[in-house]
C-alpha positions as a Python dict, from the first residue, in 0.01 Angstrom:
ca = {
    (1, 'M'): (0, 0, 0),
    (2, 'T'): (-171, -293, 225),
    (3, 'I'): (-410, -177, 452),
    (4, 'A'): (-642, -294, 748),
    (5, 'I'): (-896, -92, 978),
    (6, 'V'): (-1025, -192, 1379),
    (7, 'G'): (-1348, -206, 1381),
    (8, 'C'): (-1609, -309, 1155),
    (9, 'G'): (-1916, -118, 1284),
    (10, 'T'): (-2114, 125, 1036),
    (11, 'V'): (-1831, 393, 975),
    (12, 'G'): (-1553, 40, 907),
    (13, 'G'): (-1753, -161, 714),
    (14, 'A'): (-1846, 147, 445),
    (15, 'T'): (-1463, 207, 485),
    (16, 'A'): (-1352, -108, 361),
    (17, 'Q'): (-1656, -115, 148),
    (18, 'H'): (-1487, 191, -13),
    (19, 'V'): (-1193, 68, -43),
    (20, 'I'): (-1257, -239, -242),
    (21, 'Q'): (-1573, -109, -486),
    (22, 'S'): (-1280, 208, -580),
    (23, 'R'): (-988, 31, -628),
    (24, 'E'): (-889, 29, -966),
    (25, 'L'): (-1028, 434, -944),
    (26, 'I'): (-818, 478, -616),
    (27, 'E'): (-503, 320, -845),
    (28, 'S'): (-572, 496, -1089),
    (29, 'R'): (-547, 801, -955),
    (30, 'Y'): (-320, 872, -747),
    (31, 'G'): (-70, 579, -904),
    (32, 'M'): (-62, 332, -626),
    (33, 'S'): (-195, -57, -538),
    (34, 'V'): (-440, -42, -276),
    (35, 'D'): (-439, -374, -149),
    (36, 'L'): (-752, -422, 166),
    (37, 'A'): (-578, -689, 392),
    (38, 'A'): (-760, -740, 685),
    (39, 'V'): (-1056, -616, 879),
    (40, 'I'): (-1038, -727, 1241),
    (41, 'D'): (-1284, -635, 1506),
    (42, 'R'): (-1405, -839, 1846),
    (43, 'D'): (-1804, -919, 1622),
    (44, 'L'): (-1736, -963, 1269),
    (45, 'S'): (-2134, -1050, 1255),
    (46, 'H'): (-2194, -663, 1009),
    (47, 'A'): (-1860, -725, 863),
    (48, 'R'): (-2006, -1108, 765),
    (49, 'A'): (-2386, -883, 713),
    (50, 'I'): (-2277, -673, 468),
    (51, 'G'): (-2089, -926, 174),
    (52, 'L'): (-1693, -816, 324),
    (53, 'P'): (-1494, -1086, 168),
    (54, 'E'): (-1450, -1371, 468),
    (55, 'S'): (-1068, -1401, 363),
    (56, 'I'): (-987, -1072, 519),
    (57, 'L'): (-1217, -1078, 836),
    (58, 'T'): (-1025, -1154, 1160),
    (59, 'D'): (-1098, -1109, 1525),
    (60, 'N'): (-786, -1153, 1635),
    (61, 'Y'): (-573, -875, 1637),
    (62, 'D'): (-182, -919, 1704),
    (63, 'K'): (-188, -1149, 1417),
    (64, 'A'): (-262, -925, 1217),
    (65, 'L'): (-89, -701, 1286),
    (66, 'A'): (263, -911, 1278),
    (67, 'N'): (203, -936, 879),
    (68, 'E'): (527, -731, 772),
    (69, 'E'): (300, -686, 488),
    (70, 'I'): (56, -433, 624),
    (71, 'S'): (210, -51, 547),
    (72, 'I'): (-102, 133, 706),
    (73, 'V'): (-413, 70, 1010),
    (74, 'V'): (-672, 308, 985),
    (75, 'E'): (-872, 257, 1339),
    (76, 'L'): (-1226, 304, 1335),
    (77, 'V'): (-1332, 227, 1674),
}
């Protein structure tokens, strides 16, 4: 399962951190791999401040959602 999160404020940032930090636990409980492919926000300063990987950060909503590997989009705006 590949996820994109739209919005990286308090809730979006915490959700992104949780997905990254709990990846192994989620996989063991639900039997599926989980990959956070993109965090999308107009202002990525909070995402950077909380240490999210630069490789998944984008401010380009259309480009991120054009990624056919993304199966779930979570809107937390």
